[in-house]
Short mmCIF file of C-alpha atoms in Angstrom, two decimals:
data_model
loop_
_atom_site.label_atom_id
_atom_site.label_comp_id
_atom_site.label_asym_id
_atom_site.label_seq_id
_atom_site.Cartn_x
_atom_site.Cartn_y
_atom_site.Cartn_z
CA MET A 1 33.25 24.71 -4.12
CA LEU A 2 32.11 22.91 -7.30
CA LYS A 3 31.61 19.71 -5.31
CA ASN A 4 29.31 21.55 -2.87
CA LEU A 5 27.32 23.06 -5.75
CA VAL A 6 26.82 19.61 -7.28
CA ILE A 7 25.62 18.25 -3.92
CA ILE A 8 23.22 21.18 -3.41
CA PHE A 9 21.92 20.78 -6.98
CA GLY A 10 21.37 17.05 -6.37
CA ILE A 11 19.46 17.76 -3.15
CA LEU A 12 17.26 20.30 -4.97
CA ILE A 13 16.48 17.79 -7.73
CA LEU A 14 15.51 15.12 -5.17
CA PHE A 15 13.37 17.67 -3.31
CA CYS A 16 11.59 18.67 -6.54
CA LEU A 17 11.01 15.02 -7.47
CA GLY A 18 9.48 14.42 -4.03
CA ILE A 19 7.12 17.35 -4.45
CA SER A 20 6.04 16.35 -7.96
CA ALA A 21 5.48 12.76 -6.86
CA GLN A 22 2.99 13.98 -4.27
CA GLU A 23 0.94 15.77 -6.91
CA ARG A 24 -1.31 12.87 -7.79
CA THR A 25 -4.72 13.04 -9.44
CA TRP A 26 -6.94 11.69 -6.68
CA LYS A 27 -10.33 10.49 -7.87
CA THR A 28 -12.78 7.74 -7.01
CA TYR A 29 -12.15 4.49 -8.83
CA THR A 30 -14.75 1.73 -9.14
CA PRO A 31 -13.94 -1.47 -11.08
CA SER A 32 -16.23 -2.47 -13.94
CA LYS A 33 -17.83 -5.13 -11.71
CA GLY A 34 -18.65 -2.27 -9.34
CA ASN A 35 -18.48 -4.15 -6.01
CA TRP A 36 -16.14 -1.63 -4.32
CA SER A 37 -14.68 1.84 -4.76
CA ILE A 38 -11.69 3.78 -3.46
CA LEU A 39 -10.24 7.28 -3.75
CA ALA A 40 -7.16 6.40 -5.80
CA PRO A 41 -4.09 8.49 -6.74
CA GLY A 42 -4.68 7.66 -10.42
CA THR A 43 -6.47 5.08 -12.54
CA LEU A 44 -6.03 1.60 -11.10
CA THR A 45 -5.13 -1.08 -13.64
CA PRO A 46 -6.48 -4.62 -13.22
CA ASP A 47 -4.14 -7.57 -13.56
CA ALA A 48 -5.03 -10.39 -15.99
CA GLU A 49 -6.86 -12.37 -13.32
CA ALA A 50 -9.02 -9.42 -12.19
CA ALA A 51 -9.92 -8.65 -15.81
CA LYS A 52 -11.66 -12.05 -16.17
CA SER A 53 -15.44 -11.94 -15.88
CA ASN A 54 -15.78 -14.51 -13.06
CA SER A 55 -12.54 -13.75 -11.28
CA LYS A 56 -12.08 -15.28 -7.83
CA ARG A 57 -8.88 -13.34 -7.18
CA GLY A 58 -6.95 -10.47 -8.64
CA SER A 59 -5.51 -7.02 -8.08
CA TYR A 60 -5.90 -3.45 -9.23
CA SER A 61 -2.82 -1.25 -8.95
CA TYR A 62 -1.33 2.16 -9.65
CA ASN A 63 2.29 3.20 -9.39
CA ASP A 64 4.22 6.38 -10.01
CA SER A 65 7.85 7.35 -9.52
CA ASN A 66 7.42 7.55 -5.77
CA GLY A 67 4.83 5.00 -4.69
CA PHE A 68 2.70 1.94 -5.31
CA PHE A 69 -1.00 1.51 -4.47
CA ALA A 70 -3.17 -1.60 -4.84
CA VAL A 71 -6.41 -3.35 -3.98
CA ILE A 72 -6.02 -7.14 -3.90
CA TYR A 73 -8.76 -9.71 -3.35
CA THR A 74 -9.18 -13.48 -3.08
CA ASP A 75 -12.39 -15.50 -2.70
CA TYR A 76 -12.44 -18.48 -0.37
CA SER A 77 -14.95 -21.32 -0.19
CA LYS A 78 -18.12 -20.59 1.71
CA LEU A 79 -16.96 -22.73 4.60
CA ASN A 80 -16.96 -20.98 7.94
CA ILE A 81 -13.90 -18.73 7.74
CA PHE A 82 -14.28 -17.07 11.13
CA PRO A 83 -12.27 -19.58 13.19
CA TRP A 84 -9.14 -19.00 11.11
CA LYS A 85 -9.42 -15.26 10.34
CA LYS A 86 -6.78 -14.15 12.85
CA ALA A 87 -4.42 -16.89 11.74
CA HIS A 88 -4.90 -15.84 8.12
CA TYR A 89 -4.01 -12.21 8.93
CA GLY A 90 -0.81 -13.35 10.64
CA LYS A 91 0.07 -15.67 7.78
CA GLN A 92 -0.40 -12.91 5.19
CA ARG A 93 1.65 -10.44 7.26
CA ASN A 94 4.49 -12.94 7.62
CA LEU A 95 4.49 -13.77 3.89
CA VAL A 96 4.76 -10.08 2.98
CA MET A 97 7.51 -9.53 5.60
CA LYS A 98 9.55 -12.45 4.28
CA ALA A 99 9.07 -11.54 0.60
CA ASN A 100 10.25 -7.97 1.22
CA ASN A 101 12.93 -8.67 3.85
CA ALA A 102 10.95 -6.22 5.99
CA SER A 103 10.66 -5.54 9.70
CA LEU A 104 7.39 -5.05 11.54
CA VAL A 105 6.56 -1.48 12.56
CA LYS A 106 2.89 -1.85 13.48
CA ASP A 107 0.19 -4.52 13.50
CA GLU A 108 -3.13 -3.64 15.07
CA GLU A 109 -6.86 -4.01 14.62
CA PHE A 110 -8.66 -1.27 12.70
CA THR A 111 -12.31 -0.43 12.24
CA TYR A 112 -13.59 2.05 9.71
CA GLY A 113 -17.32 2.20 9.06
CA ASN A 114 -18.56 -1.39 8.87
CA ILE A 115 -15.11 -2.81 7.99
CA THR A 116 -12.95 -4.41 10.67
CA GLY A 117 -9.60 -6.10 10.14
CA ARG A 118 -5.85 -5.64 10.64
CA GLU A 119 -3.62 -2.74 9.63
CA VAL A 120 0.07 -3.50 9.23
CA ARG A 121 3.11 -1.34 8.54
CA LEU A 122 6.40 -2.87 7.48
CA ARG A 123 9.74 -1.09 7.04
CA MET A 124 11.52 -2.25 3.93
CA PRO A 125 15.25 -1.77 3.43
CA ASP A 126 16.32 0.95 1.04
CA ASN A 127 17.98 -0.57 -2.02
CA ARG A 128 19.60 2.67 -3.12
CA THR A 129 23.25 3.33 -2.26
CA PHE A 130 24.84 6.67 -1.54
CA ALA A 131 28.45 7.71 -1.76
CA ARG A 132 30.20 8.09 1.59
CA GLU A 133 30.70 11.77 0.91
CA SER A 134 27.00 12.37 0.33
CA LEU A 135 25.01 14.37 2.84
CA LEU A 136 21.83 12.47 1.94
CA ARG A 137 20.43 9.95 4.39
CA PRO A 138 19.00 6.68 3.13
CA GLN A 139 15.24 6.70 2.98
CA HIS A 140 13.27 3.67 4.11
CA ARG A 141 10.04 2.69 2.45
CA ILE A 142 7.00 1.60 4.39
CA GLN A 143 4.49 -0.91 3.13
CA ARG A 144 1.19 -0.09 4.80
CA PHE A 145 -1.74 -2.41 4.26
CA ARG A 146 -5.16 -3.19 5.61
CA MET A 147 -6.63 -6.64 5.34
CA PHE A 148 -10.15 -7.79 6.11
CA PHE A 149 -12.88 -10.21 5.10
CA GLN A 150 -16.22 -9.33 3.58
CA GLY A 151 -18.25 -12.52 3.40
CA ASN A 152 -15.96 -15.10 1.82
CA ARG A 153 -13.78 -12.48 0.09
CA PHE A 154 -10.43 -11.42 1.56
CA TYR A 155 -9.30 -7.87 0.70
CA MET A 156 -5.93 -6.21 1.07
CA ILE A 157 -5.56 -2.47 0.42
CA LEU A 158 -1.95 -1.32 0.34
CA ALA A 159 0.42 1.55 -0.28
CA VAL A 160 4.22 1.53 -0.47
CA LEU A 161 5.80 4.96 0.02
CA PRO A 162 8.80 6.66 1.59
CA GLU A 163 8.56 6.59 5.37
CA GLU A 164 7.87 10.32 5.72
CA GLN A 165 4.88 10.11 3.34
CA ILE A 166 3.04 7.01 4.58
CA SER A 167 1.01 8.91 7.21
CA LEU A 168 0.11 11.98 5.15
CA PRO A 169 -3.59 12.95 5.26
CA GLU A 170 -4.15 11.98 1.62
CA ILE A 171 -2.79 8.48 2.29
CA ASP A 172 -5.06 8.10 5.32
CA LYS A 173 -7.92 9.28 3.09
CA TYR A 174 -6.98 6.63 0.49
CA PHE A 175 -7.29 3.86 3.09
CA ASN A 176 -10.44 5.27 4.69
CA SER A 177 -12.20 5.82 1.36
CA PHE A 178 -12.51 2.11 0.52
CA THR A 179 -16.19 1.18 0.44
CA LEU A 180 -18.01 -2.02 -0.45
CA LYS A 181 -21.18 -1.92 -2.50
#
């Protein structure tokens, strides 16, 4: 009886943590350089490279107890990048898969407004362990990212969340809110 109460209490705590993690403060974020904006779940923090005045690469990120969100960019030389765009998308996808020991769930072209590129979803193994007696099922995390070029700049917008949250309307809104200025 006590064992069942402890299990039920544990499930309730996990359920409450999941609900509170979804209560993010969504607002539009624009970096100080002002060349893009996105509806972010909180204030995005630039890394050291992005904070430099003439940065050619960098990232802005936000994380909470349940997820990770980021906008990453890299500038390439002004050489004609169009012949190797598709190869670059594949190379980036494969690097992320290998680094996260992930499996491919989805890789397809996306277009939103005047932005066209690739959207990828990768299933990452769950690193948490559960006792054999536990009624909880392991929860996989999905890394969802969009990658595209604007001029000679490569952008990657990403979110890492539990599998059941990655397609929620607010996450779709996060991806679709990215605009270039």
